[in-house]
Coordinates of C-alpha atoms (C1' of nucleotides) in Angstrom, one line a residue:
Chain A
X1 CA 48.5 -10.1 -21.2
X2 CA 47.9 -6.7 -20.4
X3 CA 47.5 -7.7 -16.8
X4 CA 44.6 -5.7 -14.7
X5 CA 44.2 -2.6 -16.9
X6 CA 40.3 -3.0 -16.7
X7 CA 38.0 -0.6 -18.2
X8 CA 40.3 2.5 -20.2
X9 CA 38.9 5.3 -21.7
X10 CA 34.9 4.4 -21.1
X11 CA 33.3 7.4 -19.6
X12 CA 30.1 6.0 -19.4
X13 CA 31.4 3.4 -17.2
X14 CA 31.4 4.5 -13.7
X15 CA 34.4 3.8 -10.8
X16 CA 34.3 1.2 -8.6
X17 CA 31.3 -1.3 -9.3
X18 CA 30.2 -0.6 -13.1
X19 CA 26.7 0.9 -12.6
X20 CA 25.6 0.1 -9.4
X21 CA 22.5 2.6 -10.2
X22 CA 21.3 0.1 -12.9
X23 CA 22.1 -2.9 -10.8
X24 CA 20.1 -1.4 -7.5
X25 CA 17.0 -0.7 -10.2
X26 CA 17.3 -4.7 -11.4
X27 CA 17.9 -6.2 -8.5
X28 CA 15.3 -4.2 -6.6
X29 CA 12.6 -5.0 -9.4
X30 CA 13.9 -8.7 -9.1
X31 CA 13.1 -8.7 -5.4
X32 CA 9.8 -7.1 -5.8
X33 CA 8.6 -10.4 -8.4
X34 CA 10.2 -12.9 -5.8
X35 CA 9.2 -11.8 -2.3
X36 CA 7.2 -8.7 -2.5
X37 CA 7.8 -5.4 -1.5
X38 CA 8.8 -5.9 2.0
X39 CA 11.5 -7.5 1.1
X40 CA 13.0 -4.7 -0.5
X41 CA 14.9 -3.1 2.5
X42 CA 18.5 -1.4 1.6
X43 CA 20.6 -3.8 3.6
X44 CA 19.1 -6.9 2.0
X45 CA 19.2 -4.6 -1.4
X46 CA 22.8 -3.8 -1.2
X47 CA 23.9 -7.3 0.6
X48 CA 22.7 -9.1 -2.6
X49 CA 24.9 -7.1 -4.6
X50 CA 28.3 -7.5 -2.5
X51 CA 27.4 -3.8 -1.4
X52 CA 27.1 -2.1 1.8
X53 CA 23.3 -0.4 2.9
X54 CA 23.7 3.3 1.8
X55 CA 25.4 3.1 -0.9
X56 CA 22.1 3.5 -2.7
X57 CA 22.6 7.0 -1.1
X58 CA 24.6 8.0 -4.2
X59 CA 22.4 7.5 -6.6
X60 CA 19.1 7.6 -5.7
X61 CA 17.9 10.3 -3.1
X62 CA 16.0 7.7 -0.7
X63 CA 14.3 4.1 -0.6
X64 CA 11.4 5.9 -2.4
X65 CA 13.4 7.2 -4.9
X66 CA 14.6 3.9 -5.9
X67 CA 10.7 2.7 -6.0
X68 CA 9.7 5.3 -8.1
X69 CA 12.6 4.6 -10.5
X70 CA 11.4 0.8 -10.0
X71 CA 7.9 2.5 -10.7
X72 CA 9.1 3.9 -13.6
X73 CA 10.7 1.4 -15.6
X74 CA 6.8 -0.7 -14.6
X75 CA 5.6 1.9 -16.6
X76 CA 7.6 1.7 -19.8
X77 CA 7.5 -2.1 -19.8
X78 CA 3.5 -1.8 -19.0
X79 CA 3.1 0.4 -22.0
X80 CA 5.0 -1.7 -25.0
X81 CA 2.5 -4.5 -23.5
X82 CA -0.5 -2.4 -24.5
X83 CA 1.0 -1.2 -27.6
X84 CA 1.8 -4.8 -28.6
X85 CA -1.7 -5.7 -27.5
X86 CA -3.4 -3.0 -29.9
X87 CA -1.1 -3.6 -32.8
X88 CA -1.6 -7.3 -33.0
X89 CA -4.7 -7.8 -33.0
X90 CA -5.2 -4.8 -35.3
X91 CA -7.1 -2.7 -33.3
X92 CA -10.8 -1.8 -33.7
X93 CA -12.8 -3.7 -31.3
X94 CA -10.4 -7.2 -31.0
X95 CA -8.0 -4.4 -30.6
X96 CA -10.1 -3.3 -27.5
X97 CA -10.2 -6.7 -25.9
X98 CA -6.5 -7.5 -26.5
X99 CA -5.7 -4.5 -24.8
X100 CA -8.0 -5.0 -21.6
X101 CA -7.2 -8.7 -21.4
X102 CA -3.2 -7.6 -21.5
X103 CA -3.8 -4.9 -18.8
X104 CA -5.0 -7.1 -16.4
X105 CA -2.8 -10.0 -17.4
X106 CA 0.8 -7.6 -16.8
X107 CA -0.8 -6.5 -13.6
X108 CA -1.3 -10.3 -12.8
X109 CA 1.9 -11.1 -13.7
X110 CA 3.4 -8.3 -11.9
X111 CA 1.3 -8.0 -9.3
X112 CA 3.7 -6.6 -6.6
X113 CA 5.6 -4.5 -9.4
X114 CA 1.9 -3.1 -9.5
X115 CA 1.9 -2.2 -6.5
X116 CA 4.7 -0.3 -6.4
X117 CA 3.0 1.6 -9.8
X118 CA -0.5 2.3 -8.2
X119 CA 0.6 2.1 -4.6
X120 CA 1.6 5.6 -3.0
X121 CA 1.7 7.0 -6.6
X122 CA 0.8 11.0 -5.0
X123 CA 3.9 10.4 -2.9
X124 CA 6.2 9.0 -5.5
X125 CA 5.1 11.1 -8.2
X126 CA 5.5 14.4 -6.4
X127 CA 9.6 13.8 -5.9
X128 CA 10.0 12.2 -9.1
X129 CA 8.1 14.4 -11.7
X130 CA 9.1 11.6 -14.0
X131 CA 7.4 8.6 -12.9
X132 CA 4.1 11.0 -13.7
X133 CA 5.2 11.7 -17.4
X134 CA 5.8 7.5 -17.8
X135 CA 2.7 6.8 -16.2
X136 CA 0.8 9.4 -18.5
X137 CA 2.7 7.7 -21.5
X138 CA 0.9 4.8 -20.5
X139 CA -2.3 5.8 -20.4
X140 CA -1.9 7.7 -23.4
X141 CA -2.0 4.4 -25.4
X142 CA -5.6 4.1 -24.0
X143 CA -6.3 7.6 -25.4
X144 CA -5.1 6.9 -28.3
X145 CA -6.8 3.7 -28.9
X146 CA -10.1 5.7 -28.3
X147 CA -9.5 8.5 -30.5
X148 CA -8.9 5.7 -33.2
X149 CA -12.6 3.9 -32.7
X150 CA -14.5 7.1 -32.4
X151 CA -12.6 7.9 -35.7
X152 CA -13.7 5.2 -37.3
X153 CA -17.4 5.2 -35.5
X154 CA -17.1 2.5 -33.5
X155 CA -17.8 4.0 -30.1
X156 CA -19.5 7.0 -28.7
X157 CA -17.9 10.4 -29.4
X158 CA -17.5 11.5 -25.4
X159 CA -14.9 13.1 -23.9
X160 CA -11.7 10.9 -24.5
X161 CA -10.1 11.8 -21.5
X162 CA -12.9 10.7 -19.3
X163 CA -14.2 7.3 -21.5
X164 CA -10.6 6.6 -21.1
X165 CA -10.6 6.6 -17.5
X166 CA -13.8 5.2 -17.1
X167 CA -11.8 2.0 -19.1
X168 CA -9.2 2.4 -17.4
X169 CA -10.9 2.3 -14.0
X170 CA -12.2 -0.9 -14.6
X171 CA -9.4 -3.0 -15.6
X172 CA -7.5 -1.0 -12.7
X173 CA -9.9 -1.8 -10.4
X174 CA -10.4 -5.7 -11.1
X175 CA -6.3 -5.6 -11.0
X176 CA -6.6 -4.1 -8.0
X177 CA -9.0 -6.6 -6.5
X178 CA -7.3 -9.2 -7.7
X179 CA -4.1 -8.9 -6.4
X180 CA -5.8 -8.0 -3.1
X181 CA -7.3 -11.3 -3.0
X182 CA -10.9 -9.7 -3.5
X183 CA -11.9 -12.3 -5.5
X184 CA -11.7 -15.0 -3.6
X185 CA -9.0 -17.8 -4.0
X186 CA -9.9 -18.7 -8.0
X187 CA -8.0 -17.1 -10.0
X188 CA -10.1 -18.2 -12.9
X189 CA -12.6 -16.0 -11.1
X190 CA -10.5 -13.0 -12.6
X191 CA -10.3 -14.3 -16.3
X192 CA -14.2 -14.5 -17.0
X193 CA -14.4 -11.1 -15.0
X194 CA -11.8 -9.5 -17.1
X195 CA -13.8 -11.2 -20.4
X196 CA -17.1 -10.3 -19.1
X197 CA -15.7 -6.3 -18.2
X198 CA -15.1 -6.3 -21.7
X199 CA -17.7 -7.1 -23.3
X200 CA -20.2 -5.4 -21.3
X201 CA -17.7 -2.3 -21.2
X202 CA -17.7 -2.1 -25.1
X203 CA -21.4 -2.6 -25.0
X204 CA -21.7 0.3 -22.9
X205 CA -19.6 2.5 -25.1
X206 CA -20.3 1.5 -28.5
X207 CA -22.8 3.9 -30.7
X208 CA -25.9 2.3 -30.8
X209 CA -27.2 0.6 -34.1
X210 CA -30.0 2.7 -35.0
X211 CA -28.5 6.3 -33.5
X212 CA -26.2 8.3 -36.0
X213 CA -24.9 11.0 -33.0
X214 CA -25.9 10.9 -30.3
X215 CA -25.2 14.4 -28.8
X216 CA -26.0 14.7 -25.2
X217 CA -27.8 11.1 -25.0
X218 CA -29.7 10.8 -21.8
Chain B
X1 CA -22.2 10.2 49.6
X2 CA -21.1 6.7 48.6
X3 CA -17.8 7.4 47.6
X4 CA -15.8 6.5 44.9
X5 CA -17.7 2.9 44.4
X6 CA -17.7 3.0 40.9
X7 CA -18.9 0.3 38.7
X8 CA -20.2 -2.4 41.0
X9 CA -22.2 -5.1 39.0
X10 CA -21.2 -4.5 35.4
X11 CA -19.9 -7.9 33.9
X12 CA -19.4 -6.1 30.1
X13 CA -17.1 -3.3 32.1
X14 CA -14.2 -4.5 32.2
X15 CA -10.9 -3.9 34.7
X16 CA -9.0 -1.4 34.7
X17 CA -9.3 1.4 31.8
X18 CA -13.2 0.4 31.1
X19 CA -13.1 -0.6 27.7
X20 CA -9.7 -0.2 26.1
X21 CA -10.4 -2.8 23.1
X22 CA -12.9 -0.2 21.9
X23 CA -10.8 3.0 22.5
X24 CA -7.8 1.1 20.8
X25 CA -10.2 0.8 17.8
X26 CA -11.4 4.4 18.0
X27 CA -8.3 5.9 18.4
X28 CA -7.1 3.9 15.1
X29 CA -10.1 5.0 13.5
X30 CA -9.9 8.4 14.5
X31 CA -5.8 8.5 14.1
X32 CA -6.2 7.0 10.4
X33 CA -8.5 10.0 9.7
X34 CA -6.9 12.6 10.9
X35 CA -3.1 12.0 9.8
X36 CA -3.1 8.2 7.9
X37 CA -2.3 5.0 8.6
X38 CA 1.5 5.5 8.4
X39 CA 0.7 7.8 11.5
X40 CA -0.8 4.5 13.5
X41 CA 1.9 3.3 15.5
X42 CA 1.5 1.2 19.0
X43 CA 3.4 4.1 20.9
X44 CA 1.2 7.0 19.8
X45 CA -2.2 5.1 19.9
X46 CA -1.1 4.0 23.5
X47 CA 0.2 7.5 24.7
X48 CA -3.4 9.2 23.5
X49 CA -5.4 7.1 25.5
X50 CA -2.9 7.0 28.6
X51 CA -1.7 3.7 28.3
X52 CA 1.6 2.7 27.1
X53 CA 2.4 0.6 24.0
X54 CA 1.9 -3.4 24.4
X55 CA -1.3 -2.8 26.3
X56 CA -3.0 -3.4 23.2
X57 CA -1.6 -7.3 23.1
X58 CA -4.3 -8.3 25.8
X59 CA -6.7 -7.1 23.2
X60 CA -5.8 -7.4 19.9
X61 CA -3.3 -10.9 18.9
X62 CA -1.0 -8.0 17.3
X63 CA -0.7 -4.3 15.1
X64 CA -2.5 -6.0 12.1
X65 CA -5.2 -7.5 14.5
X66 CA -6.3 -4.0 15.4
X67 CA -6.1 -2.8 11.7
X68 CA -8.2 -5.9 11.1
X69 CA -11.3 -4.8 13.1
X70 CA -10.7 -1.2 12.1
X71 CA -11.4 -2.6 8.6
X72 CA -14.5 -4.3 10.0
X73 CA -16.0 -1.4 11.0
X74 CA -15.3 0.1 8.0
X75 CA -16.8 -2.8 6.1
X76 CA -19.8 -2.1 8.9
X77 CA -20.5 1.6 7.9
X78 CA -19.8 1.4 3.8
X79 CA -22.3 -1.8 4.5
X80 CA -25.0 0.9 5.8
X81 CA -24.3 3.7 3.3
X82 CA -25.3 1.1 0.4
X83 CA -28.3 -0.2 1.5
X84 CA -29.1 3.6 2.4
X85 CA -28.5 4.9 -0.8
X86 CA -30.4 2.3 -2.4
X87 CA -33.3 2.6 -0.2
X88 CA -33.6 6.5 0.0
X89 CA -33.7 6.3 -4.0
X90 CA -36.3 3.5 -3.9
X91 CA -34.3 1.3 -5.6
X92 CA -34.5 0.6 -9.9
X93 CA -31.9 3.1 -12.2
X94 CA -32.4 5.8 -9.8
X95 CA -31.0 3.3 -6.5
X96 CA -28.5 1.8 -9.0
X97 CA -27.2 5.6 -9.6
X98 CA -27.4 6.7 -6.0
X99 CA -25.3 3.3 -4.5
X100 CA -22.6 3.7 -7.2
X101 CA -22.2 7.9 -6.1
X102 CA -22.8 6.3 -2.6
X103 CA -19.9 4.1 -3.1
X104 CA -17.3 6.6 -4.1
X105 CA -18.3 9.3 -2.5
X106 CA -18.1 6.8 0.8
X107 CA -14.3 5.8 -0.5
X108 CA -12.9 10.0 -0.9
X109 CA -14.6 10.6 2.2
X110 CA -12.9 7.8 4.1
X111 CA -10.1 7.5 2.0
X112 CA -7.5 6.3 4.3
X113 CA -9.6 4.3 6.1
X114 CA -10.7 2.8 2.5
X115 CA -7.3 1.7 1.9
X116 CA -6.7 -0.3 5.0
X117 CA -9.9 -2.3 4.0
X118 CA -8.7 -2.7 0.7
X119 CA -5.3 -2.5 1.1
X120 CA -3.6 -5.7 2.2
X121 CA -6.5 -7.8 2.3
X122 CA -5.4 -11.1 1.6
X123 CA -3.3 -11.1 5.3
X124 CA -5.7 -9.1 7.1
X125 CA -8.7 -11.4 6.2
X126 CA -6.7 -14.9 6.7
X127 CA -6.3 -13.8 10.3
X128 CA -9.5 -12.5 11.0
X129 CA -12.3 -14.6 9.2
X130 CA -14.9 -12.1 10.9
X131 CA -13.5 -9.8 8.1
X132 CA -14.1 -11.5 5.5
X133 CA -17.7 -12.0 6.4
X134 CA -18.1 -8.1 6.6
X135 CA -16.9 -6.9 3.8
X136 CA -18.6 -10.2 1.6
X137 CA -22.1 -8.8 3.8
X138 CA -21.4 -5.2 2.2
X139 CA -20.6 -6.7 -1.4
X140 CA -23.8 -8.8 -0.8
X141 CA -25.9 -5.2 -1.1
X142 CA -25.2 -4.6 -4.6
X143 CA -25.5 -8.0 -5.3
X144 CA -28.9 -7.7 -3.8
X145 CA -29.5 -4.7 -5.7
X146 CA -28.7 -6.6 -9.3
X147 CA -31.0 -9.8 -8.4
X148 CA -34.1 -6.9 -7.6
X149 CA -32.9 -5.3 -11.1
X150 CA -32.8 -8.4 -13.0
X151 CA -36.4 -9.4 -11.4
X152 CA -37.7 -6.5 -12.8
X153 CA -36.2 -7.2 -16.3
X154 CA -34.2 -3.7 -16.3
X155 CA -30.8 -5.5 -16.5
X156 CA -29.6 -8.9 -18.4
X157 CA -29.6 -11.7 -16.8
X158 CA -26.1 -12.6 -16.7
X159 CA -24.5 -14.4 -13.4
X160 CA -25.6 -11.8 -10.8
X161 CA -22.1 -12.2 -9.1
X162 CA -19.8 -11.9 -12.0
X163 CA -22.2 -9.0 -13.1
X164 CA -21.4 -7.7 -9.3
X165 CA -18.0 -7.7 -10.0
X166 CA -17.9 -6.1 -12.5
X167 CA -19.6 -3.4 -11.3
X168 CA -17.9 -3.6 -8.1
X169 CA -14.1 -3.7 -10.2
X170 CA -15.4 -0.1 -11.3
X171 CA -16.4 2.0 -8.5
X172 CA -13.2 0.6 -6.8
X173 CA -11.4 1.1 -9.8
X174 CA -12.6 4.8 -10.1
X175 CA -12.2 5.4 -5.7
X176 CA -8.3 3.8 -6.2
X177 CA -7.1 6.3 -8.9
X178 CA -9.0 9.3 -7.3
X179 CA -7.2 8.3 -3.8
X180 CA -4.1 7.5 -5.1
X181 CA -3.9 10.9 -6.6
X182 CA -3.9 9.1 -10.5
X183 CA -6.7 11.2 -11.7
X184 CA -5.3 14.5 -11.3
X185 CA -5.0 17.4 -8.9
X186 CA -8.9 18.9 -9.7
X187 CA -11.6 16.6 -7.5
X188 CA -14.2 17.6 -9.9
X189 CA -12.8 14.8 -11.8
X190 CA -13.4 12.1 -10.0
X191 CA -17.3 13.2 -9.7
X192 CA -18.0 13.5 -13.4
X193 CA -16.5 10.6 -13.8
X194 CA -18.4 8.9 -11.6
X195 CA -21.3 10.1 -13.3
X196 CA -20.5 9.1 -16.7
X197 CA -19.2 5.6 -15.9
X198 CA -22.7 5.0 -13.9
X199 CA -24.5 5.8 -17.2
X200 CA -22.3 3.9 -19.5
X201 CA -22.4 1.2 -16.8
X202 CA -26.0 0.9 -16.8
X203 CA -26.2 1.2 -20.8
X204 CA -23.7 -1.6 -20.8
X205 CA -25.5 -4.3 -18.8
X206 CA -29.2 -3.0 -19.6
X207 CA -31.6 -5.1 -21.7
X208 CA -31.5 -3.9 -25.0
X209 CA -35.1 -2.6 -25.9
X210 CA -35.7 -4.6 -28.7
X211 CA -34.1 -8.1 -27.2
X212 CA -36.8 -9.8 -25.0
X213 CA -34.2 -12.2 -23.4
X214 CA -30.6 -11.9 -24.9
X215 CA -29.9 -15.8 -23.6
X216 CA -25.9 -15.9 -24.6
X217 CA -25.8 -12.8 -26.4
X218 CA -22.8 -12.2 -28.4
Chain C
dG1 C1' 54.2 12.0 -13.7
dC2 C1' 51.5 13.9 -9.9
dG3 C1' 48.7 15.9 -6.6
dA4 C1' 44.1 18.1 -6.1
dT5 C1' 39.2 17.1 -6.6
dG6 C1' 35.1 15.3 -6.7
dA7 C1' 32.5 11.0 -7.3
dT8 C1' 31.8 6.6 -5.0
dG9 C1' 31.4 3.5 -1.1
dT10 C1' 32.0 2.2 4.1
dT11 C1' 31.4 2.4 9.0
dG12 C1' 29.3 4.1 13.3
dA13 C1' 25.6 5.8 15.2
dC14 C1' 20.7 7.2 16.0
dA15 C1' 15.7 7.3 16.4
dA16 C1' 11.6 4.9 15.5
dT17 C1' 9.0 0.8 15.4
dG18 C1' 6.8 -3.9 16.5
dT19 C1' 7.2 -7.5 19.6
dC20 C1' 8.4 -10.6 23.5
dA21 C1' 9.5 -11.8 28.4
dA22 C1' 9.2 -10.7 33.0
dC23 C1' 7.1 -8.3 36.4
dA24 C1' 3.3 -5.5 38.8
dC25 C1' -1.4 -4.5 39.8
dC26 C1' -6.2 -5.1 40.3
dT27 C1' -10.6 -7.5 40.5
dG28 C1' -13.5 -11.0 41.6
dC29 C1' -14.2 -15.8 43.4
dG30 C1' -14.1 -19.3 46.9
Chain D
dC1 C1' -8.5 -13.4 53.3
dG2 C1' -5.9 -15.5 49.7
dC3 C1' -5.5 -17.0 45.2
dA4 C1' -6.1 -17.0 40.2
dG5 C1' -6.3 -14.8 36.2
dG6 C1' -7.2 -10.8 33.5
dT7 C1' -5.0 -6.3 32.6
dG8 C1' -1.2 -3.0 32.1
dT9 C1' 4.0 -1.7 32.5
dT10 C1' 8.9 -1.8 31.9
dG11 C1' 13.1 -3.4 29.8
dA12 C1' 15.1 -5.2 26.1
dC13 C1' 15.9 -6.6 21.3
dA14 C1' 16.1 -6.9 16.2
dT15 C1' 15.0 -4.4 12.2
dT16 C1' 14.8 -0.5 9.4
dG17 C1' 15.9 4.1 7.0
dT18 C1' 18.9 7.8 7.4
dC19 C1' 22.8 11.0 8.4
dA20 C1' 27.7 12.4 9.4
dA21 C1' 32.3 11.4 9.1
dC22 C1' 35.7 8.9 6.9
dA23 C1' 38.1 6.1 3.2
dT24 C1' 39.0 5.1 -1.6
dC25 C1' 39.6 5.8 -6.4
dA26 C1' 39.5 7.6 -11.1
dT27 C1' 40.3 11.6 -13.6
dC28 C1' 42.0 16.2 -14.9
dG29 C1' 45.1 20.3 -14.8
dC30 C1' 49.8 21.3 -14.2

DNA sequence: GCGATGATGTTGACAATGTCAACACCTGCG
DNA sequence: CGCAGGTGTTGACATTGTCAACATCATCGC
């Protein structure tokens, strides 16, 4: 054989580990889902990875730098879920419960990757002007779902913006409560909520039967 | 004059400081206020009251202890702001309006102290079971608030506690993101959307006009 | 080929923090 | 008065994030 030549001519390939920015990302993310965000120190960080503690220094800032990458890459994965959410159910109004029931399932599912997204966001975001364009990407998709129904008549024609974080506070907040153990130790407790949120929330929303416009209803 | 004989026959006074356990918590309080929690540390609480660190472990079982009745009193206040708002408003749309401003406005105004109530709740209230029992006492008022509604016929008459929640999921929901610096650098945000999510809110779980008793509406 | 160069990783050290053990003090009771 | 226990202090330790100085290694200009 060619004995040890390893790795000519690949420039995207780093030196000595391969990408050991990648790998810090993962294997921060994957601590995060198996002992929560404590866990994450540098030492452990770099141990798991055959890697001395600041070597993380050369390519991330600081620890917060990695956790706003971590956040990051929450964001991008949280968004396809919504998308898929819309898109398969077809969106109009099953496309409205799809999407809230898939919000709070990902931040079930992830619940300390949450964290990390909704935790110390004004710190994180400030340093990594990123993490605020992913999370707006995210919530975009909410927009965008809105803009759809009140196209097609199926909700109230309010500020977008606001309606959307109006929805979006909800299913935020029984995420939040949730994963803070809020809601007692059922955690069918959260299912019906999230079902009954819905329902009541499209309620709320949607133009009423009888009114064609309703301008400044109140 | 009788000298220096201070405090003779005063069982509640204790030994030597007076009454450290309260200073410890006012200190927190006042500390978490003034430059948040990350600035509440065992040596700086200690060295403002003129006591060193560790003197707060013949009080408190530990750091999280003290955090724990910090949030209690927390719990203790928000408690009295409800049932204030509702009262003051005499109760009906108008009380349902005031409690859910109330409950925001209570959230921005104490927002650090907010997030160590809600923050790690699920360790804070194993420990201290007395915390649990404030913060249910202060969930109790809007649950309260919805049973009074629902007498009166002005709401449906769907499980008063999941209809709590739900409620409850939004106003957190709403104080989370405005906190967390998710809705944006202008405050004015948070406010008109507080306003517009109490309306929709109360459109959403109102009796319709027309439907006597919507039994399992759908 | 080869040496400079900059990217990548390591070791030593430091300050801050929460916590425990051992000790010191102080108050009230018998 | 003497003891017992409640209250506070000091010393020490492990853990953590971070920086400075050093080591290594791949690549590029000659």
């Amino acid at each position: 054989m060619a004995g040890t030549h390893r790795r000519r001519r690949k420039p995207p390939v780093p030196y000595h580990h391969g990408d050991l920015r990648r790998a810090l990302l993962v294997e921060a993310a994957r601590t995060i889902r198996a002992e929560g965000i404590e866990a994450v120190t540098l030492r452990a960080v770099g141990a798991r990875l055959g890697v001395s503690r600041t070597a993380l220094y050369r390519h991330f800032a600081d620890k917060s730098a990695l956790l706003a990458a971590v956040a990051r890459e929450g964001f991008q994965r949280f968004r396809q879920d919504l998308i898929e959410a819309w898109t398969d159910a077809g969106g109009g109004r099953a496309g409205f419960t799809a999407m809230g029931r898939a919000y709070v399932h990902f931040a079930l599912a992830n619940s300390s990757h949450y964290r990390v997204m909704f935790g110390d966001f004004r710190d994180l975001s400030t340093r990594d002007p990123e993490l605020a364009a992913d999370a707006s990407a995210a919530f975009q998709v909410l927009v965008d779902a809105l803009i759809t129904l009140q196209s097609d008549s199926l909700i109230r024609p309010d500020e977008t913006g606001q309606l959307a974080r109006f929805i979006w506070a909800t299913v935020h907040g029984i995420a939040m409560l949730a994963i803070d153990g809020q809601l007692g130790p059922d955690p069918s407790v959260a299912g019906a909520l999230t079902q009954l949120a819905i329902e009541r929330l499209h309620t709320g929303i949607a133009l009423a039967r009888n009114e064609a416009s309703p301008q400044t209803a109140e």
